[in-house]
XYZ file of C-alpha atoms in Angstrom:
672
model
C 67.037 74.494 59.207
C 66.411 74.793 55.069
C 68.808 74.840 52.420
C 68.490 78.915 51.857
C 68.472 79.635 54.866
C 71.727 77.794 55.252
C 72.983 79.751 52.705
C 71.938 82.992 53.934
C 73.826 81.718 57.349
C 77.031 81.779 55.440
C 76.976 84.277 53.440
C 75.688 86.818 56.730
C 78.953 84.620 58.637
C 81.524 85.677 56.076
C 84.414 87.373 57.622
C 83.747 90.113 53.411
C 80.295 90.093 54.194
C 79.695 93.961 53.475
C 75.729 94.874 54.721
C 75.619 97.626 52.045
C 76.490 95.465 49.067
C 73.978 93.297 50.601
C 71.326 95.279 50.573
C 71.974 97.416 47.489
C 71.508 93.633 45.385
C 68.864 92.309 47.695
C 66.782 95.621 46.521
C 67.947 95.359 42.374
C 66.779 91.575 43.035
C 62.946 91.691 44.732
C 60.456 92.032 42.396
C 58.515 94.172 45.129
C 57.972 94.761 48.813
C 56.892 91.457 49.562
C 60.172 89.891 48.625
C 61.379 92.540 50.763
C 59.374 91.427 53.858
C 59.911 87.449 53.049
C 63.092 87.990 53.536
C 63.555 90.035 57.230
C 61.510 87.699 58.130
C 64.333 84.757 57.373
C 66.328 87.224 58.460
C 64.819 87.520 62.024
C 64.654 83.587 62.338
C 68.092 83.628 62.089
C 68.555 86.213 64.617
C 65.903 84.648 66.880
C 66.954 81.231 66.180
C 70.642 82.582 66.610
C 69.858 84.749 70.327
C 67.569 80.490 71.799
C 71.574 79.189 71.148
C 73.030 81.908 72.841
C 70.612 80.939 75.784
C 70.852 78.196 75.767
C 75.024 77.714 76.213
C 74.749 79.942 79.074
C 71.589 77.773 80.707
C 74.689 74.783 79.989
C 77.749 76.632 81.151
C 76.849 77.963 84.141
C 77.646 76.836 86.414
C 80.868 76.166 84.931
C 80.307 80.341 85.473
C 79.735 79.645 88.817
C 82.300 77.065 89.456
C 85.260 79.319 87.783
C 84.593 82.452 90.092
C 84.900 80.187 93.075
C 87.548 79.383 91.824
C 89.290 82.557 90.945
C 88.120 83.841 94.552
C 89.909 81.226 96.417
C 93.001 81.554 94.039
C 93.518 85.286 95.243
C 93.389 84.256 98.767
C 96.241 82.046 98.098
C 98.164 84.557 96.285
C 97.810 87.754 98.610
C 98.706 84.796 101.117
C 101.740 84.246 99.616
C 102.521 87.672 98.345
C 102.017 88.696 102.894
C 104.549 85.915 102.914
C 107.571 87.069 100.828
C 106.819 90.410 102.222
C 107.502 88.850 105.923
C 110.397 86.815 103.909
C 111.550 89.422 102.938
C 111.206 91.755 106.423
C 113.314 88.843 107.407
C 116.785 89.597 105.871
C 116.455 93.400 105.905
C 117.013 92.646 108.920
C 119.619 90.096 108.965
C 121.940 92.413 106.700
C 121.481 95.632 108.733
C 122.354 94.084 111.781
C 125.079 92.748 109.836
C 125.779 96.375 108.665
C 124.607 97.158 112.276
C 128.478 95.639 113.376
C 130.568 97.232 109.571
C 129.254 100.294 111.590
C 130.339 99.599 115.025
C 134.041 98.873 114.086
C 134.781 102.030 112.772
C 132.916 104.326 114.922
C 135.272 103.003 117.147
C 138.474 103.059 115.007
C 136.578 106.577 113.952
C 136.676 107.544 118.243
C 140.241 106.648 118.147
C 141.223 108.851 115.557
C 139.214 112.396 116.112
C 138.066 113.716 120.258
C 134.955 114.126 121.166
C 133.515 117.250 121.132
C 133.852 119.489 123.972
C 130.708 119.618 126.253
C 131.092 123.464 125.523
C 130.954 123.415 121.811
C 127.560 120.349 122.462
C 125.800 122.845 124.691
C 126.281 126.143 121.716
C 125.547 123.799 119.095
C 122.458 123.416 121.290
C 121.600 126.638 122.172
C 122.551 127.804 118.811
C 119.288 125.439 117.519
C 117.026 125.388 120.896
C 116.667 128.841 119.296
C 114.664 128.240 116.227
C 112.038 126.783 118.861
C 109.036 129.203 119.978
C 108.925 128.407 124.009
C 112.234 126.022 124.639
C 113.666 128.356 126.653
C 114.344 126.452 129.625
C 115.535 123.274 128.579
C 118.758 124.707 128.494
C 118.092 125.367 132.404
C 118.924 122.180 133.317
C 123.324 121.780 133.175
C 124.982 119.121 131.693
C 121.846 118.941 128.446
C 124.370 118.812 125.373
C 122.718 117.715 121.852
C 122.858 114.460 120.779
C 121.143 113.945 117.469
C 118.489 115.686 115.635
C 116.383 115.410 112.281
C 112.969 115.839 110.871
C 110.135 113.363 111.061
C 106.483 112.524 109.817
C 104.099 111.826 112.474
C 101.298 110.178 111.538
C 97.549 108.888 113.838
C 98.262 105.598 115.472
C 94.992 104.847 114.915
C 94.669 104.251 111.009
C 97.333 105.307 110.025
C 97.290 108.802 108.427
C 100.400 111.791 108.081
C 99.403 114.195 111.640
C 101.872 116.403 110.746
C 105.770 117.847 110.257
C 107.867 117.504 113.345
C 111.857 117.519 114.244
C 112.757 116.131 117.195
C 115.240 117.031 119.044
C 117.277 113.953 120.881
C 119.481 115.378 123.912
C 121.043 112.897 126.871
C 118.690 113.195 128.784
C 115.768 114.302 127.465
C 113.670 114.026 123.715
C 112.744 117.266 122.656
C 109.756 116.770 119.820
C 108.963 119.930 118.217
C 105.380 121.177 115.175
C 106.529 123.297 112.311
C 105.072 126.479 112.004
C 103.183 126.984 109.070
C 104.039 130.766 109.089
C 107.631 131.599 110.364
C 108.802 134.624 112.290
C 112.704 135.366 111.498
C 114.583 132.197 113.228
C 111.884 130.485 114.562
C 111.391 127.490 112.783
C 109.515 125.496 115.041
C 106.929 125.340 118.048
C 108.115 123.454 121.168
C 105.434 119.816 121.651
C 106.777 117.540 124.594
C 109.840 116.631 125.859
C 110.002 112.878 127.633
C 112.523 112.071 130.232
C 114.767 109.233 128.422
C 113.446 106.607 131.448
C 109.186 108.045 130.649
C 109.498 105.619 126.797
C 110.841 103.661 125.079
C 111.294 103.178 121.177
C 110.118 100.467 119.240
C 110.901 98.984 115.827
C 107.798 99.398 112.982
C 108.359 96.483 110.521
C 107.788 98.084 107.035
C 105.063 97.279 104.936
C 103.690 99.557 101.543
C 103.373 102.428 101.767
C 104.236 102.749 105.200
C 107.471 102.245 106.164
C 110.926 103.822 108.336
C 108.726 103.966 110.552
C 109.544 103.731 114.520
C 107.230 104.502 117.680
C 107.907 105.570 120.730
C 106.630 104.096 123.820
C 105.086 106.690 126.809
C 102.033 105.216 128.925
C 99.673 104.433 128.295
C 99.654 106.814 125.389
C 102.307 106.383 122.145
C 103.156 107.780 119.417
C 104.826 107.160 114.804
C 107.244 109.005 113.285
C 108.361 108.363 109.971
C 111.854 109.146 108.874
C 112.468 110.578 105.312
C 114.359 106.510 104.229
C 115.770 103.490 105.859
C 119.278 104.567 106.198
C 117.349 107.477 108.734
C 115.715 105.952 110.256
C 118.325 102.984 110.984
C 120.853 106.076 112.257
C 117.876 107.061 115.145
C 116.907 103.783 116.324
C 120.901 102.882 117.315
C 121.479 106.293 118.495
C 118.070 106.354 120.858
C 118.802 103.209 122.410
C 123.137 104.229 121.945
C 121.686 107.416 124.699
C 119.467 106.082 126.528
C 122.221 103.330 127.319
C 124.298 106.072 128.247
C 122.615 108.415 130.381
C 121.575 104.488 132.488
C 124.936 103.941 132.918
C 125.817 107.239 134.400
C 123.025 107.411 136.417
C 123.982 104.281 138.008
C 127.409 105.111 138.676
C 126.333 108.852 140.214
C 124.093 107.038 142.869
C 126.144 104.158 143.322
C 129.000 107.993 144.503
C 126.512 109.678 146.418
C 124.924 106.777 148.903
C 128.206 106.300 151.041
C 128.253 110.436 151.722
C 124.235 110.480 152.375
C 123.225 107.757 154.796
C 120.335 109.765 155.721
C 117.592 110.502 152.607
C 117.236 113.988 152.088
C 113.687 113.948 152.058
C 110.712 111.657 151.508
C 109.482 109.830 148.091
C 105.566 109.622 148.243
C 105.855 107.352 146.005
C 105.392 103.587 146.649
C 107.764 102.311 144.220
C 110.237 104.522 144.731
C 111.985 102.636 147.888
C 115.761 102.815 148.367
C 117.385 99.468 148.862
C 120.137 100.187 150.909
C 117.748 102.312 153.504
C 118.261 101.660 157.101
C 115.215 99.456 158.594
C 114.444 100.025 161.989
C 114.830 97.171 164.270
C 112.622 97.524 166.635
C 109.304 97.928 164.812
C 110.423 95.578 162.501
C 107.952 92.486 162.021
C 108.892 88.240 162.671
C 108.189 87.366 158.280
C 110.475 84.573 158.779
C 107.726 82.794 159.000
C 107.096 80.005 155.569
C 103.664 81.726 154.427
C 104.803 85.202 154.240
C 108.336 84.759 152.939
C 106.579 82.598 149.328
C 103.115 85.139 149.900
C 104.844 87.119 146.638
C 104.868 84.116 144.617
C 102.113 83.551 145.954
C 100.905 86.803 144.366
C 102.500 86.672 141.340
C 101.264 82.984 140.331
C 97.098 84.086 141.156
C 97.687 87.805 139.264
C 98.873 85.334 136.514
C 96.412 82.863 136.844
C 93.371 86.196 137.145
C 92.618 84.302 139.873
C 92.301 87.842 141.913
C 90.061 86.121 144.779
C 92.522 83.782 145.464
C 95.415 87.650 145.347
C 92.384 88.854 147.457
C 91.927 86.472 149.825
C 96.169 85.904 150.893
C 96.424 89.918 151.287
C 93.142 89.800 153.969
C 95.115 86.886 155.789
C 98.456 89.621 155.885
C 96.888 92.244 156.824
C 94.567 89.931 159.987
C 98.456 88.580 160.955
C 100.143 92.440 160.302
C 97.201 94.425 162.225
C 98.541 94.959 165.814
C 101.680 95.614 164.056
C 103.499 98.843 163.887
C 104.662 98.631 160.339
C 103.962 100.018 157.249
C 103.452 99.407 153.916
C 106.894 100.951 152.875
C 108.404 98.806 155.560
C 107.080 96.358 154.805
C 108.345 95.820 151.111
C 111.983 96.909 152.931
C 111.407 93.900 155.193
C 110.406 91.692 152.103
C 113.376 92.859 149.786
C 116.167 91.472 152.281
C 113.941 88.199 152.988
C 114.224 87.567 148.811
C 111.235 88.368 147.604
C 110.582 90.464 144.993
C 106.916 92.159 142.609
C 107.274 92.354 139.131
C 105.756 95.666 138.390
C 106.818 96.156 135.390
C 103.796 93.044 135.415
C 100.405 95.852 134.511
C 98.245 93.602 136.530
C 100.694 94.272 139.136
C 100.454 98.002 139.062
C 96.382 97.121 138.219
C 96.293 95.105 141.426
C 98.672 97.610 143.436
C 96.579 100.756 142.817
C 93.670 98.638 143.628
C 94.211 96.859 147.214
C 97.359 99.058 148.413
C 96.608 102.351 147.426
C 92.691 102.832 146.456
C 93.002 104.207 143.412
C 90.455 102.321 142.135
C 89.621 105.469 138.836
C 93.414 104.771 138.213
C 93.351 101.323 138.097
C 89.965 101.033 135.978
C 91.875 104.123 133.237
C 95.062 101.087 133.293
C 92.841 97.983 133.422
C 90.135 99.524 130.443
C 93.191 100.588 128.298
C 95.065 97.479 128.379
C 91.828 95.816 127.303
C 92.071 98.726 124.607
C 95.137 98.197 122.765
C 94.411 93.953 123.307
C 91.337 94.386 121.454
C 93.054 96.781 118.691
C 95.863 94.384 117.752
C 93.615 91.495 117.491
C 91.336 93.709 114.812
C 95.053 94.038 112.925
C 96.520 91.187 113.043
C 93.580 89.692 111.356
C 94.365 88.650 108.039
C 91.714 89.574 105.315
C 90.625 86.500 103.363
C 88.927 85.310 100.284
C 85.298 85.800 101.842
C 84.544 88.773 102.405
C 81.622 86.473 105.272
C 84.816 84.818 106.297
C 86.586 87.702 107.782
C 83.385 89.311 109.265
C 82.303 86.056 111.382
C 86.232 85.859 112.534
C 86.573 89.184 113.122
C 82.895 89.574 115.093
C 84.300 86.509 116.735
C 87.678 88.337 118.365
C 85.885 91.450 118.970
C 82.563 90.009 120.834
C 84.361 87.164 122.825
C 87.025 89.786 123.706
C 84.287 92.564 125.449
C 81.749 89.282 127.123
C 85.468 88.668 129.249
C 85.644 92.538 129.395
C 83.197 92.198 130.949
C 82.645 89.989 133.281
C 86.470 90.490 134.866
C 85.721 93.752 134.940
C 82.470 92.901 137.132
C 84.925 90.881 139.532
C 87.386 93.130 139.479
C 85.339 96.046 140.686
C 82.821 94.792 142.607
C 82.441 96.951 144.696
C 83.264 99.914 142.822
C 80.539 100.537 141.583
C 81.339 104.275 140.059
C 83.967 102.646 137.407
C 80.488 101.012 136.001
C 80.599 104.084 133.930
C 84.448 104.013 132.422
C 83.717 100.712 131.146
C 80.159 101.593 129.291
C 82.102 104.230 128.368
C 84.736 102.417 126.874
C 83.035 100.218 125.285
C 81.129 102.445 122.996
C 84.827 103.133 121.868
C 85.802 99.876 121.087
C 82.214 99.230 119.193
C 82.754 101.652 116.957
C 86.603 100.545 116.475
C 85.002 97.673 115.373
C 82.306 99.432 113.108
C 85.456 100.734 111.834
C 87.229 97.450 111.010
C 83.706 96.235 109.447
C 82.805 99.249 107.303
C 85.992 98.858 105.637
C 86.009 95.897 104.841
C 82.224 95.252 104.214
C 80.851 98.051 102.729
C 83.712 100.340 102.091
C 84.640 96.866 98.765
C 81.367 97.417 97.546
C 80.155 93.792 98.150
C 76.967 92.927 96.857
C 73.591 93.408 98.667
C 73.333 90.286 100.054
C 76.616 89.407 101.123
C 76.085 92.870 102.441
C 73.245 92.102 104.529
C 74.546 87.962 105.736
C 77.762 90.384 107.520
C 74.682 92.680 109.357
C 73.073 89.645 110.454
C 75.648 88.240 111.597
C 77.176 91.772 113.499
C 73.901 91.856 115.060
C 73.457 88.493 116.453
C 77.229 87.963 118.381
C 75.901 91.820 119.109
C 73.284 91.254 121.025
C 74.829 87.676 123.401
C 76.525 90.982 125.435
C 72.755 91.485 126.894
C 73.751 88.091 129.116
C 75.866 90.651 130.961
C 73.727 93.273 131.136
C 74.544 95.538 128.265
C 72.717 96.250 125.246
C 75.039 98.111 122.566
C 72.198 97.682 119.770
C 71.830 101.302 119.181
C 75.274 102.275 119.297
C 75.948 99.473 116.317
C 72.311 100.161 114.723
C 73.547 104.300 114.706
C 76.741 104.521 113.755
C 76.387 101.518 110.841
C 73.113 103.809 109.816
C 74.997 105.564 106.941
C 76.541 102.641 105.462
C 73.475 100.592 104.858
C 71.366 103.748 103.731
C 73.630 103.889 100.949
C 73.920 100.522 100.143
C 69.623 99.971 99.681
C 69.137 103.370 97.683
C 72.622 102.492 95.696
C 70.628 98.861 95.109
C 67.382 99.687 94.504
C 69.159 102.673 91.714
C 69.929 99.986 90.275
C 67.109 97.135 90.182
C 65.495 100.802 89.141
C 67.821 100.591 86.156
C 67.610 96.835 85.178
C 63.554 97.029 85.302
C 63.661 100.209 82.690
C 66.225 98.547 80.016
C 63.753 94.887 80.287
C 60.690 97.189 79.668
C 62.887 99.375 77.305
C 63.154 95.809 75.398
C 59.429 94.366 76.680
C 57.880 92.066 72.854
C 54.784 90.606 75.977
C 55.585 87.553 74.658
C 55.550 84.102 76.844
C 58.635 83.381 78.086
C 60.435 80.002 76.206
C 62.414 78.275 78.955
C 63.500 76.007 76.004
C 64.528 72.761 78.361
C 62.047 71.206 80.701
C 64.918 70.980 83.032
C 64.913 75.180 83.302
C 60.612 74.218 83.832
C 61.099 71.998 86.502
C 63.315 74.857 88.368
C 61.029 77.702 87.801
C 58.228 75.659 89.872
C 60.042 74.182 92.404
C 62.633 76.424 92.868
C 61.712 80.833 93.055
C 64.274 80.983 95.673
C 63.053 80.100 99.089
C 62.162 83.284 99.966
C 59.340 83.412 97.757
C 58.350 79.993 98.344
C 57.962 81.030 102.591
C 55.915 84.201 101.564
C 53.980 82.417 98.623
C 55.202 83.312 95.634
C 54.902 80.248 93.239
C 54.838 80.342 89.200
C 53.024 76.575 89.009
C 49.259 77.914 87.486
C 51.614 80.123 84.894
C 53.295 76.375 83.987
C 52.072 74.144 81.382
C 54.132 70.775 80.363
C 56.097 72.501 77.519
C 58.523 74.754 78.216
C 56.311 78.198 77.911
C 55.055 80.130 80.709
C 52.215 82.801 81.347
C 54.496 85.452 81.909
C 56.520 87.623 80.470
C 60.405 87.553 81.205
C 60.712 90.810 82.606
C 57.640 90.892 84.876
C 59.707 86.977 85.837
C 62.611 88.707 86.358
C 60.760 91.740 87.911
C 58.972 88.815 90.756
C 62.879 87.357 91.795
C 64.942 91.122 91.943
C 62.581 92.238 93.777
C 62.010 89.775 97.190
C 64.728 89.372 96.494
C 66.228 93.205 96.769
C 62.704 92.875 100.097
C 64.250 89.941 101.926
C 67.860 91.600 101.890
C 67.027 94.963 103.292
C 65.030 92.893 106.308
C 68.238 92.010 107.017
C 69.724 95.067 107.462
C 66.552 96.653 108.985
C 66.813 99.037 111.068
C 64.275 100.872 112.858
C 66.162 104.915 111.569
C 65.427 102.797 108.241
C 62.252 102.130 108.245
C 61.388 105.157 105.526
C 64.541 104.650 103.953
C 63.516 100.343 103.145
C 59.142 101.115 102.354
C 59.765 103.992 99.554
C 62.911 102.673 98.403
C 60.515 98.520 97.724
C 57.254 101.790 96.933
C 60.019 103.241 94.009
C 60.992 100.064 93.072
C 57.176 98.520 92.129
C 56.366 101.835 90.832
C 58.350 101.697 87.467
C 56.579 97.948 86.641
C 53.273 99.002 87.107
C 53.805 102.070 85.529
C 55.061 99.921 82.624
C 52.740 97.694 82.532
C 50.141 100.732 82.655
C 51.819 102.265 79.637
C 51.511 98.730 77.772
C 47.914 98.454 78.398
C 46.562 101.702 76.574
C 49.154 101.671 73.533
C 48.316 98.121 72.264
C 46.080 97.564 69.970
C 46.258 94.075 68.944
C 44.026 92.200 71.426
C 45.614 88.992 71.946
C 48.806 90.952 73.279
C 46.497 93.305 75.804
C 44.573 90.146 77.367
C 48.435 88.821 78.373
C 50.164 92.281 79.755
C 46.042 92.730 81.311
C 47.593 88.928 82.951
C 50.692 89.879 83.993
C 49.391 93.116 85.547
C 46.982 91.125 87.520
C 49.862 88.440 88.538
C 51.540 91.643 89.813
C 48.679 93.206 91.524
C 46.837 89.859 93.424
C 50.288 87.735 93.858
C 53.012 90.051 94.008
C 51.779 93.117 95.574
C 50.221 91.230 98.709
C 53.467 89.505 99.207
C 55.575 92.121 100.131
C 52.962 94.378 102.446
C 52.151 91.451 103.892
C 56.100 90.184 104.413
C 57.086 94.000 105.422
C 54.434 94.175 107.638
C 56.492 90.890 109.432
C 59.549 91.226 108.730
C 59.805 95.358 111.153
C 55.938 94.746 113.117
C 54.763 97.968 110.929
C 51.380 98.336 108.884
C 52.732 99.633 105.238
C 50.543 102.056 104.528
C 52.286 103.741 100.859
C 52.165 100.428 100.089
C 48.683 99.780 100.966
C 47.474 102.805 99.291
C 49.662 102.251 95.958
C 47.809 98.956 95.643
C 43.958 100.769 96.182
C 45.677 102.758 93.089
C 47.334 100.654 91.105
C 44.113 97.885 90.584
C 43.833 95.851 87.255
C 40.538 96.347 85.257
C 38.328 93.431 83.395
C 38.737 95.932 79.937
C 37.494 95.231 76.797
C 39.853 94.172 74.519
C 39.694 97.528 72.538
C 39.136 99.690 75.182
C 41.822 101.777 76.123
C 41.507 101.954 79.675
C 43.551 99.560 81.428
C 43.696 100.894 85.654
C 41.645 102.705 87.661
């Protein structure tokens, strides 16, 4: 750079530089228009040189930018994991503190009970009656003698699936049941609540829900096969609910046990016979004339062998054992109930709390395959949902989707195989499995969309994630289950929105570049960048047949404008990612998006040809137009047809309507 240029640079870089003062002095010192034009050219040369230096710095540090971004992403993932660990540690410390406080509270409670006698049963019942008068539809609850109120309070019920608040409720805990009542929006006199549900204390279990802000102070009520989640006002109220519920359930169980022990010697003969196969009185006498010899070693070991087969998922082996037993008992006057009583006398037992035991019993002995099917599928749905919830969200979205698809579709495949084996003789249950599979895929898509589409991932990331999901879904066809259409119908809305969003982004970027277009040859600055353009125009562009080889020379110049080169790369990338996302329902969406993007570039070239007066620039613009028409558009058209298997008539019509002609440089006609 000349000495004059250096002085000018220092002047412009000065922190005290005032543009208005500088222009005023320059106007006074200049001899005329020519001096001002020369000075303007010097400033323009300095601006061009500065721009070139900035580009060199960007190219030089580009890889460092990428590596830094990756490190930031990894660091973010590690910080998330560290936060998760700290949260778990905090929860552990809080649970320890609560357990210590609970011990102190129990001792205090005992002292208070010794100091103050308990309320009379009559007073408790009177309190319950006055409260239930405020509940619509709860008049018959007090018909049970001895029922009284233990605890009550307001709670907020949350949806089990998406953890969103549903309604405000008021819970009444009595000595033998739990009443849930909803708040009435329009109160009528003293009535404030409406009856919702009544649960016997023995019919549900209470589970503490670990705090996960903002979801905290919650506990779950499990009533097979359903569950409900409630949120208390604060941690203190939640603790009281859990403690009082647990204590009340224990008191009722102890009271029922003592009552049963007192009634047994007074009632040698049972007044009624239960139809429940699990409701068997251990003390019921067994008729010796109808008993069968069960002292055989293989019969005594039969219950344990069945437990082993069920635990190992060897249901065929379990059926063989039962067939052997049925063959032995075929000519004996013994009922399943007597068989169970006799087994208990010999020390045998079945674990009725085991879900698979119950399912197996329903199918084999009860003949209720529909209930067994429902029980099995509900169990598998809960297992899949739990596995998805426990999946840790990684920093990289694609890695998370790989894990999500592997967990979900592997579980679905195993469930289908096990279902086919267990219900091979009940073809009527297969429709239930298909319905269950559709609901399961809906649950998968919810988790998938939240991570991929709601987080605004890039188009390439979204395309790869959808591709992974489709590949895993195809694996189900091995067992004759095709859920591809269901997956597509659930994803089509989000994919349509993504395609339209990125179409708008590309159009805006193209318009912005068009507004700054000077129709100059593209200068890549370095031989390395030129070689990269010749070899690299992305794997997709090379496979499609687009190459910039013929538009480059030995120097660093490209005989195309920067705008056209950038548009070509962006256009081909959008096409390839769009084909990965393609579903038949999205045919017109993708086709129209491509047409709109191409039209922006073609119209700009057409306008420039008609408005440009310089013959040399006009020839250069025509060269770019020819590249778009003869190279880019045919490749886009052919690649689209290969990807979707249908002709792209709209793209064909667009190419025909924008055919460039060999023009006279002085003419204003450009396209026909």
